[in-house]
mmCIF file of C-alpha atoms in Angstrom:
data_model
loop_
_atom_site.group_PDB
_atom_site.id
_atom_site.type_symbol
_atom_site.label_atom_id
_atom_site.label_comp_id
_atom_site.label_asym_id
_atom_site.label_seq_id
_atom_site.Cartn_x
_atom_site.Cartn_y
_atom_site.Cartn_z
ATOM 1 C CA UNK A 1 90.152 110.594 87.504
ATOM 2 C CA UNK A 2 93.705 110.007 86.437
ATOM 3 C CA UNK A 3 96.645 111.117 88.670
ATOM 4 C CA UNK A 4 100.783 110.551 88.008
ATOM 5 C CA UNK A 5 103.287 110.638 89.839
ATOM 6 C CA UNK A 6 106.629 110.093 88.062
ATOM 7 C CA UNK A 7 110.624 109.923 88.891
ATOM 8 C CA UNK A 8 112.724 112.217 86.778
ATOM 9 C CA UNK A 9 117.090 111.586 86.188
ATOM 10 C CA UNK A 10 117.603 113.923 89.326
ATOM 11 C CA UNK A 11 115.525 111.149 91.604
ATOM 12 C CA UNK A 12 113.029 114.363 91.714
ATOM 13 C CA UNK A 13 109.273 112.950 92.853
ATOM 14 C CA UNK A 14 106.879 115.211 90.429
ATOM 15 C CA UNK A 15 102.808 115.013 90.260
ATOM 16 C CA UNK A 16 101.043 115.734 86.940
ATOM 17 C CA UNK A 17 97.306 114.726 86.132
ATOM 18 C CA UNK A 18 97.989 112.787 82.571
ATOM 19 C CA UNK A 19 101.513 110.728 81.601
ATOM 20 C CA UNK A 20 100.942 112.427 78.505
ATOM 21 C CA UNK A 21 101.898 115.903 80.368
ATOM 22 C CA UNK A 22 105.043 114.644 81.076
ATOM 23 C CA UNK A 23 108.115 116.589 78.982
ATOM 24 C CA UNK A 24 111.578 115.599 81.054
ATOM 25 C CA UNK A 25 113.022 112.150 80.821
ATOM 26 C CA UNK A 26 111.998 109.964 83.577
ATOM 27 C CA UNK A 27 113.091 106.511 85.729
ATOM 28 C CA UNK A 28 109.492 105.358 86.131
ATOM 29 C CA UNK A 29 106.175 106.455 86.342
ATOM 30 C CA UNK A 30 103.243 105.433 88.512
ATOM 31 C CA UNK A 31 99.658 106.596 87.398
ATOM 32 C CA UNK A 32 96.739 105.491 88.960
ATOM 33 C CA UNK A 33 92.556 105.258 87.213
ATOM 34 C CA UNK A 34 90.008 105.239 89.324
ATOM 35 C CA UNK A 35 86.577 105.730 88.235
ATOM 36 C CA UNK A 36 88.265 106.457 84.899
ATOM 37 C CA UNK A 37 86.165 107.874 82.488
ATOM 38 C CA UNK A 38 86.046 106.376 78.457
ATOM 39 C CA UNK A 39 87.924 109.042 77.079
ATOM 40 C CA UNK A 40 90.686 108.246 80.368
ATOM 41 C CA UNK A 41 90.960 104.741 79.570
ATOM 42 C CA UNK A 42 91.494 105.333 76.020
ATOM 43 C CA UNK A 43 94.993 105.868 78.120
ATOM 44 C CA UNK A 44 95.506 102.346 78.237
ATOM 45 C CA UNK A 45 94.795 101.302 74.572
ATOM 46 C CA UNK A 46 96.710 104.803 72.560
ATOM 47 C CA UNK A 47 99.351 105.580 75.335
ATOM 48 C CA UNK A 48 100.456 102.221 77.258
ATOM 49 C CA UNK A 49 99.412 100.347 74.312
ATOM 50 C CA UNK A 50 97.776 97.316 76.800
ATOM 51 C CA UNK A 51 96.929 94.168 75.446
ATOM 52 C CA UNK A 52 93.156 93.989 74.388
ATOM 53 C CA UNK A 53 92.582 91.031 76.681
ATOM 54 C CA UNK A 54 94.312 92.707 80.047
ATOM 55 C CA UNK A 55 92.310 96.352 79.521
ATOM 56 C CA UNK A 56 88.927 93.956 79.526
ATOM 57 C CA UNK A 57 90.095 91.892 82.580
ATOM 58 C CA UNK A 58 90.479 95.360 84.107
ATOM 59 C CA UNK A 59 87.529 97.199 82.983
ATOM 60 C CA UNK A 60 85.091 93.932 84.183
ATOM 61 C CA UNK A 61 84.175 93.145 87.203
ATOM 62 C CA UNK A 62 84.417 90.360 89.794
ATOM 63 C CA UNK A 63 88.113 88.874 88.238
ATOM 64 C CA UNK A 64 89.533 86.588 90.333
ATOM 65 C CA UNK A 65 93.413 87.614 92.135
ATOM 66 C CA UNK A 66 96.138 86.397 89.486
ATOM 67 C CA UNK A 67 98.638 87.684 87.817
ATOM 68 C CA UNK A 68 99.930 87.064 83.484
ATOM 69 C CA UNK A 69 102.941 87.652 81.591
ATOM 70 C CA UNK A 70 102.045 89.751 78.405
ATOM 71 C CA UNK A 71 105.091 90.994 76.165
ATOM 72 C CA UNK A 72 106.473 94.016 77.891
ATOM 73 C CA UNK A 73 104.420 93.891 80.889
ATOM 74 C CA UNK A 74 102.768 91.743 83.816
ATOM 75 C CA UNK A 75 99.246 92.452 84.065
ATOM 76 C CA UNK A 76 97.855 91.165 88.213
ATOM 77 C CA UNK A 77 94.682 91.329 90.002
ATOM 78 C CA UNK A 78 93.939 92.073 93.964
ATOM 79 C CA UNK A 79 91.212 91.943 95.567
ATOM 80 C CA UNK A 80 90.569 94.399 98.684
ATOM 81 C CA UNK A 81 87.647 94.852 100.891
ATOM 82 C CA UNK A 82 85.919 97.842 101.330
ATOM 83 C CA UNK A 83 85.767 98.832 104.627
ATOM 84 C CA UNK A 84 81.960 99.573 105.000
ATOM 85 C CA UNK A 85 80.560 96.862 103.085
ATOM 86 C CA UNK A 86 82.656 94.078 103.790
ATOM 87 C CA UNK A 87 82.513 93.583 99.156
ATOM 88 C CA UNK A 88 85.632 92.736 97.477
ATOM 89 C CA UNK A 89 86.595 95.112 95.179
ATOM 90 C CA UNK A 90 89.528 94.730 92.694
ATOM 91 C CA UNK A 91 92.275 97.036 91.979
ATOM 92 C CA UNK A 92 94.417 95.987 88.819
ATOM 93 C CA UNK A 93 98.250 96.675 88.091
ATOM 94 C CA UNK A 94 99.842 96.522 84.980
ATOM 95 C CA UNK A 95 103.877 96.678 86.038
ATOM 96 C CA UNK A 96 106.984 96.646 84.291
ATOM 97 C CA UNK A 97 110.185 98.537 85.441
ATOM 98 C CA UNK A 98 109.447 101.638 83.509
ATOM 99 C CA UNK A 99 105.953 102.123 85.103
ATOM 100 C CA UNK A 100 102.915 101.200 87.244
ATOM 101 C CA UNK A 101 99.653 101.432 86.067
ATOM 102 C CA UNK A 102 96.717 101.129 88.776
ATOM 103 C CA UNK A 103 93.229 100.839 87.943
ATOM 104 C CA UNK A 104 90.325 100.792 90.258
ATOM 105 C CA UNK A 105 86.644 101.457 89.667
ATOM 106 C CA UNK A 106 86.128 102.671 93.204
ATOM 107 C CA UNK A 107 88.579 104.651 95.830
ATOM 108 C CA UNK A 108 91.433 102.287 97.553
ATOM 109 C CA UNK A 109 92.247 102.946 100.505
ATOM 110 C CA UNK A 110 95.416 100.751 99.646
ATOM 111 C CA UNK A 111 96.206 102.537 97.008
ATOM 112 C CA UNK A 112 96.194 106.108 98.399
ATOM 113 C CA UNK A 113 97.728 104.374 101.457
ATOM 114 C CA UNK A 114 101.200 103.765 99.160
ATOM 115 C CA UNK A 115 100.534 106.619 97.360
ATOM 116 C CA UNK A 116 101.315 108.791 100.712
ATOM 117 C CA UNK A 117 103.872 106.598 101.750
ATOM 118 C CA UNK A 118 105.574 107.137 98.255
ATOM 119 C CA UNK A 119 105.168 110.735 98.763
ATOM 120 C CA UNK A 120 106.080 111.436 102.588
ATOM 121 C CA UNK A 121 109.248 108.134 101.886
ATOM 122 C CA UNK A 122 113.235 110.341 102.250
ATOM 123 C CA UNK A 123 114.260 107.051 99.901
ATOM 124 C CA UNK A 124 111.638 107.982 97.183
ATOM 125 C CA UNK A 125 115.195 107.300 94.861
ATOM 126 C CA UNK A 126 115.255 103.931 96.030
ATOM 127 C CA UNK A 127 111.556 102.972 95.128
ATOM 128 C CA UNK A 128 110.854 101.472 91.595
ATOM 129 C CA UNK A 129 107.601 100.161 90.421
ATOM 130 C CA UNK A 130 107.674 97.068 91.746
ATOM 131 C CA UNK A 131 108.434 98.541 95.401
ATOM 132 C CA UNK A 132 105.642 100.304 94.705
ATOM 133 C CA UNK A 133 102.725 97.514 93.732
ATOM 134 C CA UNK A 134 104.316 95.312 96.609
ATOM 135 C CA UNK A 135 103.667 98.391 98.742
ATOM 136 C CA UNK A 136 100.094 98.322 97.789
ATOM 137 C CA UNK A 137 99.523 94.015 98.293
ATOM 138 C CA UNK A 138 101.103 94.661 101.813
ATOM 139 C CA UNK A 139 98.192 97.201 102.325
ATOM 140 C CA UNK A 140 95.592 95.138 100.657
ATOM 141 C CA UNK A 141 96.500 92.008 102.997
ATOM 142 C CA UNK A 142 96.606 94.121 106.019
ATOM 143 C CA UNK A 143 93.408 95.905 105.270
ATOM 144 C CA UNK A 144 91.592 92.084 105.464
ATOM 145 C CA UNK A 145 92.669 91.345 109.644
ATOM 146 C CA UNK A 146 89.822 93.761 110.789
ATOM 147 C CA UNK A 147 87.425 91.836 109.051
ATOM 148 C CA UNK A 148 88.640 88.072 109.922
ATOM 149 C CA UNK A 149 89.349 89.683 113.750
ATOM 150 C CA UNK A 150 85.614 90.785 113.691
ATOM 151 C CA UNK A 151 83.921 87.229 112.154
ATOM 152 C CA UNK A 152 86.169 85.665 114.922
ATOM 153 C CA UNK A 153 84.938 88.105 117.845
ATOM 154 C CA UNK A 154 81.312 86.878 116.576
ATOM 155 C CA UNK A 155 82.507 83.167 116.546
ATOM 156 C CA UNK A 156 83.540 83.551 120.370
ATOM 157 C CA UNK A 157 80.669 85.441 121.086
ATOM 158 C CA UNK A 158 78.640 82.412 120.919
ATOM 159 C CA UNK A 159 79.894 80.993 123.616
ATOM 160 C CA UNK A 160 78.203 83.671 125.614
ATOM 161 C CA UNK A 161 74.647 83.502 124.282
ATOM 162 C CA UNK A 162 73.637 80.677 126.003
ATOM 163 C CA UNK A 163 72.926 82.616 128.998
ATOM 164 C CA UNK A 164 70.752 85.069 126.690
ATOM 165 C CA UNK A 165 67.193 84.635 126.080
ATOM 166 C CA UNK A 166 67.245 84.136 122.389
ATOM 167 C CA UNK A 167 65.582 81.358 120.491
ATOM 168 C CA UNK A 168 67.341 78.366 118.762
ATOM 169 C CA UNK A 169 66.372 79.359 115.762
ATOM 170 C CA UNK A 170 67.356 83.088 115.773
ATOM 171 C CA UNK A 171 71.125 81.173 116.897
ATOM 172 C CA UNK A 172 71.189 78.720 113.814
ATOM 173 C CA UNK A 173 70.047 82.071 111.177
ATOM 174 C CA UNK A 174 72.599 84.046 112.816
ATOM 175 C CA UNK A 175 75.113 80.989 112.523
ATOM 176 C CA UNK A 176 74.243 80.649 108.851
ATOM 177 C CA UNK A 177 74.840 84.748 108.132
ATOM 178 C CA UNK A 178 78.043 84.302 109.678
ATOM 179 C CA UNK A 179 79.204 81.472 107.377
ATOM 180 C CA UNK A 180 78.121 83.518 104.689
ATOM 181 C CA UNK A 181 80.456 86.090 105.839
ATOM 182 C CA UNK A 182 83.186 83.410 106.323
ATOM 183 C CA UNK A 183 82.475 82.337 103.117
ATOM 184 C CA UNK A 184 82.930 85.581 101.365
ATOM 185 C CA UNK A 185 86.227 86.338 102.942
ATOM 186 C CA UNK A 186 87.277 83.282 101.976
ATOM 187 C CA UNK A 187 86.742 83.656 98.499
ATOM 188 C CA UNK A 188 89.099 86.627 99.066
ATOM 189 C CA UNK A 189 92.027 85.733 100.834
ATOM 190 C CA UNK A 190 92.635 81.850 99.650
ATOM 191 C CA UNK A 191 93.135 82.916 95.722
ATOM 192 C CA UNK A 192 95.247 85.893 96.973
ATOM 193 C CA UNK A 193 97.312 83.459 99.056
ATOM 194 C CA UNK A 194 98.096 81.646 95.835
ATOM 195 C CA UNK A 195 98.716 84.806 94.161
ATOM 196 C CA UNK A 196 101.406 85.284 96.371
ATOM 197 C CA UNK A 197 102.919 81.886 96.693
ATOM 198 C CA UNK A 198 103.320 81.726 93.005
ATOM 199 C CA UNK A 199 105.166 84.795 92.676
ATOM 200 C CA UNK A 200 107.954 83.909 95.223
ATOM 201 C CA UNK A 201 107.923 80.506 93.720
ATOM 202 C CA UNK A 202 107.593 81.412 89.943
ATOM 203 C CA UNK A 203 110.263 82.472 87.580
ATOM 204 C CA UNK A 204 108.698 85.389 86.033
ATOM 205 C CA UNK A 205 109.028 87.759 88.646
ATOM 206 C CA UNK A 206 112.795 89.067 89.045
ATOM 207 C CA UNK A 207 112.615 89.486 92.993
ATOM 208 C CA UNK A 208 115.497 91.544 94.792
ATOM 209 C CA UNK A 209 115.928 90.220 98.923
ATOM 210 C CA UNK A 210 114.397 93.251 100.402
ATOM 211 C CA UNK A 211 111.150 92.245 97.735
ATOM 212 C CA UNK A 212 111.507 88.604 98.929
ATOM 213 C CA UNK A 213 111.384 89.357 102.428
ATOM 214 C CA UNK A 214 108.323 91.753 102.110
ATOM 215 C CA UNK A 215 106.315 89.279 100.043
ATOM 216 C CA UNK A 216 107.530 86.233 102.575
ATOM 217 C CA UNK A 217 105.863 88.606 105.069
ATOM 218 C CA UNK A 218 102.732 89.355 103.196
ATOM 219 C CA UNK A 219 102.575 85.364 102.626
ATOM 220 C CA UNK A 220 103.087 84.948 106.625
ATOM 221 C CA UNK A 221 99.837 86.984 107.125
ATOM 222 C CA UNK A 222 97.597 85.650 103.951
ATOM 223 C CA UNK A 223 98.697 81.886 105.977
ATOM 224 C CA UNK A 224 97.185 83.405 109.213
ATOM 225 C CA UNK A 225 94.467 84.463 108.091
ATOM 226 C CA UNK A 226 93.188 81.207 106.398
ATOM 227 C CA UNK A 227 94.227 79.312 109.433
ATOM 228 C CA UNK A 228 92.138 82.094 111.134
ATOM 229 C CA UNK A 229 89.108 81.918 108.570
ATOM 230 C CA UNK A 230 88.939 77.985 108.296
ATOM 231 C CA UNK A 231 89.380 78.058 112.571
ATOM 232 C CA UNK A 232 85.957 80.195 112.822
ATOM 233 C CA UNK A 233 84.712 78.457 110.179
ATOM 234 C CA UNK A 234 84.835 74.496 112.119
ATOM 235 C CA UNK A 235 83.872 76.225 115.137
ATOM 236 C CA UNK A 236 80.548 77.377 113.210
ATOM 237 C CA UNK A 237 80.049 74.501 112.113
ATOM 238 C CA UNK A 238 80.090 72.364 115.514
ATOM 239 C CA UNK A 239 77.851 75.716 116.768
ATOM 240 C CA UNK A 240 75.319 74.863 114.230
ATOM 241 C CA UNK A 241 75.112 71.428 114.845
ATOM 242 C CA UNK A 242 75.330 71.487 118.824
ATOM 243 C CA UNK A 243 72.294 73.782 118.647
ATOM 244 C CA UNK A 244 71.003 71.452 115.654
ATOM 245 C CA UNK A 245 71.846 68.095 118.316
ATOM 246 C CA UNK A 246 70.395 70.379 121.385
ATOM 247 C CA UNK A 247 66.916 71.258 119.125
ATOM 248 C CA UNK A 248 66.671 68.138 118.173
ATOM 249 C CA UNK A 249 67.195 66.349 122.002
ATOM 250 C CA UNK A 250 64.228 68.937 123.077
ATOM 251 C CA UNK A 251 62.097 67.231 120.243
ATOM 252 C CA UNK A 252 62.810 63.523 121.326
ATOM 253 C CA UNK A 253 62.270 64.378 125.165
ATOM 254 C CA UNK A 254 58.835 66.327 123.741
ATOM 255 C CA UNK A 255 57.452 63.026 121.945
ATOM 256 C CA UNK A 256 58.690 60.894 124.500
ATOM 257 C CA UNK A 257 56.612 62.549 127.252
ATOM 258 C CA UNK A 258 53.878 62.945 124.755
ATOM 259 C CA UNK A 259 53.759 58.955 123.740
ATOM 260 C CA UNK A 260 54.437 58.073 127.561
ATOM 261 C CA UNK A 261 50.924 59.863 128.144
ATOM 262 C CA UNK A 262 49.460 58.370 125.074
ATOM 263 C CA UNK A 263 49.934 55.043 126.031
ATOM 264 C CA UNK A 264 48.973 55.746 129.698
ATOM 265 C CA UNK A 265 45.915 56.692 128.352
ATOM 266 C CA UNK A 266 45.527 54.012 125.599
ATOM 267 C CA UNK A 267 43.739 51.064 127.984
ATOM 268 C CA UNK A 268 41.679 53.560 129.969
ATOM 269 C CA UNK A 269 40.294 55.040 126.868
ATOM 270 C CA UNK A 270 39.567 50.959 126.401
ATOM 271 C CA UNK A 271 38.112 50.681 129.220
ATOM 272 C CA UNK A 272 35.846 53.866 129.334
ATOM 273 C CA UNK A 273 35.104 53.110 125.168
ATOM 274 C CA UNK A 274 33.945 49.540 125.824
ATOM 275 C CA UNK A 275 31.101 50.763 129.012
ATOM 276 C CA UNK A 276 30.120 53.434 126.541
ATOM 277 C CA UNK A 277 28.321 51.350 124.487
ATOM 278 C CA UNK A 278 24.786 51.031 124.417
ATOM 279 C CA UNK A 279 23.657 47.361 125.071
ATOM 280 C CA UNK A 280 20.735 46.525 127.060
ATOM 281 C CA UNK A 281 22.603 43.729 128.592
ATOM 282 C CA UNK A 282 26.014 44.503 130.748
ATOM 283 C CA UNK A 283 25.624 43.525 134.174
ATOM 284 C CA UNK A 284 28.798 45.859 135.244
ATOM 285 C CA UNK A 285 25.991 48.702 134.319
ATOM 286 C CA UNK A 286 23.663 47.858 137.283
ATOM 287 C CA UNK A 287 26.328 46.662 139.503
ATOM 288 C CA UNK A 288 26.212 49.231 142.596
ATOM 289 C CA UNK A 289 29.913 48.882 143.010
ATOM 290 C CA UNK A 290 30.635 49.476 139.238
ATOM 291 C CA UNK A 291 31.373 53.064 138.578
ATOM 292 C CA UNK A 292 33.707 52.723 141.581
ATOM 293 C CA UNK A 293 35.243 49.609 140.758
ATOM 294 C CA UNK A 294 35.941 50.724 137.360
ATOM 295 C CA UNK A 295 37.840 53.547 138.403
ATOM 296 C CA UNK A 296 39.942 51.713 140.722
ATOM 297 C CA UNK A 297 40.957 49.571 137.447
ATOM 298 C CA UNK A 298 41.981 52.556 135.977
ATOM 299 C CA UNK A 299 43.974 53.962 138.442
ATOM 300 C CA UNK A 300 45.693 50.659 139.556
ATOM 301 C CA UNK A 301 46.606 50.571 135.371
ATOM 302 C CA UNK A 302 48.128 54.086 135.478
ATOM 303 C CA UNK A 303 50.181 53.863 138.399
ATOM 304 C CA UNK A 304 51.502 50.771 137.153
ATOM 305 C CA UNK A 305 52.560 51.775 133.862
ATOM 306 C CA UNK A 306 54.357 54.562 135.216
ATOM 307 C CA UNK A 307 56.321 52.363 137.727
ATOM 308 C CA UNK A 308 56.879 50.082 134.742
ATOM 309 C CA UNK A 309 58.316 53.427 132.672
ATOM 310 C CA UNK A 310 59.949 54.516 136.136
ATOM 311 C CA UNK A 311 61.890 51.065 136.190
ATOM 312 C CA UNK A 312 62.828 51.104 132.535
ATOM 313 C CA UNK A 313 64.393 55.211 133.457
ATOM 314 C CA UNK A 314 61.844 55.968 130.224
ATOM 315 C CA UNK A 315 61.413 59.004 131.920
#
């Protein structure tokens, strides 16, 4: 699906399907692909007349956020979220003063976000193309708090499920799903954080103030958000090995009792090993007093090997 919105001499906001459709002079034009079909992107190649290395950064998948200077044009890439599945998806511009081209293989929510904005704006004169793709990084950026507020909820929560009857190990998988998710995000967010920085501090980007001051602000948030990210992400970390220290305390105080009765029971299994064998000759055997005697032996052993622990604080 292609749509176009475009900005004739009268600073009249039209809507056509195609730029080819257009017949008036114009100040710019924005047109935005998404799920474009082959014959729509032929678009890019015949009408724009795109580099052959930008259309395939577009039309793949899984680019990383950046941004490159190509003769008449800069080409960048975003990343957004989607909303449901927490997946990055990327939305490409290619941007010069004359127009915006958007491309997207699924539907942005930033995108149709500006798009409105563009539309409902009184100062739609006062927008160019660049207003317009800085419009949609503000929305992308935004558009990642829910999901860093969320992962930090669950961080917190953790705190709380101590007093929950759930397992140690159901804790550490649930610790490890939500690094993954930290992860993720943060495969997001850091590279568009550079993106950013290296437009305000590059050269190749003519920036008016109001421009600065938007992308200073869009920088300001992209900055809290790592903090945010690599925050939950320490506090996971000491969560998984607290319960990694606690599981492995429960172990050591397991084997410890275990060994303390295993060597309690060491020199009476001696004892009873040694008058279980079968010679004809052990006087203990015909002793009256034997059997009794014997287990006084044992007893007096036991007791005093566990004063002996109890004076060591073994146990």
């Amino acid at each position: 699906m292609i749509r176009t919105l475009y900005m004739n001499e009268q600073n009249e906001l039209h809507r056509c399907n195609s730029p080819e459709e257009i017949q008036t002079e114009i100040k710019w034009m924005w047109v935005d692909f998404e799920s474009a079909t082959s014959e729509e992107m032929r678009l890019l190649r015949t009408y724009f007349n795109f580099h052959p290395i930008s259309i395939e950064d577009a039309t793949s998948v899984n680019q990383r956020p950046k941004f490159k200077e190509y003769d008449y044009y800069l080409f960048f890439v975003f990343q957004a979220i989607d909303l449901k599945s927490m997946k990055p998806e990327e939305i490409d511009v290619f941007i010069n003063n004359d127009y915006i081209v958007t491309f997207h293989k699924e539907n942005a929510e930033e995108v149709d976000k500006a798009w409105r904005n563009l539309q409902n704006s009184t100062l739609k004169a006062k927008h160019s193309t660049h207003d317009i793709m800085y419009s949609i990084l503000d929305a992308t950026v935004d558009n990642y708090f829910p999901f860093v507020y969320e992962l930090e909820e669950k961080v917190f929560s953790f705190e709380d499920r101590h007093s929950v009857n759930i397992s140690t190990e159901e804790l550490i998988e649930e610790t490890f799903d939500l690094r993954e998710d930290l992860l993720m995000i943060r495969r997001t967010v850091n590279p568009m954080k550079d993106l950013v920085y290296r437009v305000l501090e590059g050269r190749l980007v003519n920036l008016s103030k109001k421009q600065r001051i938007l992308l200073h602000h869009i920088n300001d948030h992209l900055v809290r958000q790592v903090e945010m990210i690599e925050s939950s992400r320490e506090m996971t970390a000491d969560i998984r090995d607290n319960y990694i220290s606690l599981n492995s305390f429960k172990m050591n105080n397991i084997m410890k009792i275990l060994t303390i009765y295993s060597v309690i029971f060491m020199p009476l299994t001696l004892i009873v090993g040694i008058y279980g064998m079968n010679f004809d000759i052990m006087p203990e055997l015909h002793w009256n007093f034997g059997y009794l005697a014997v287990w006084l032996v044992m007893i007096f052993i036991t007791i005093g090997m566990i004063i002996y622990f109890k004076k060591k604080h073994w146990f």
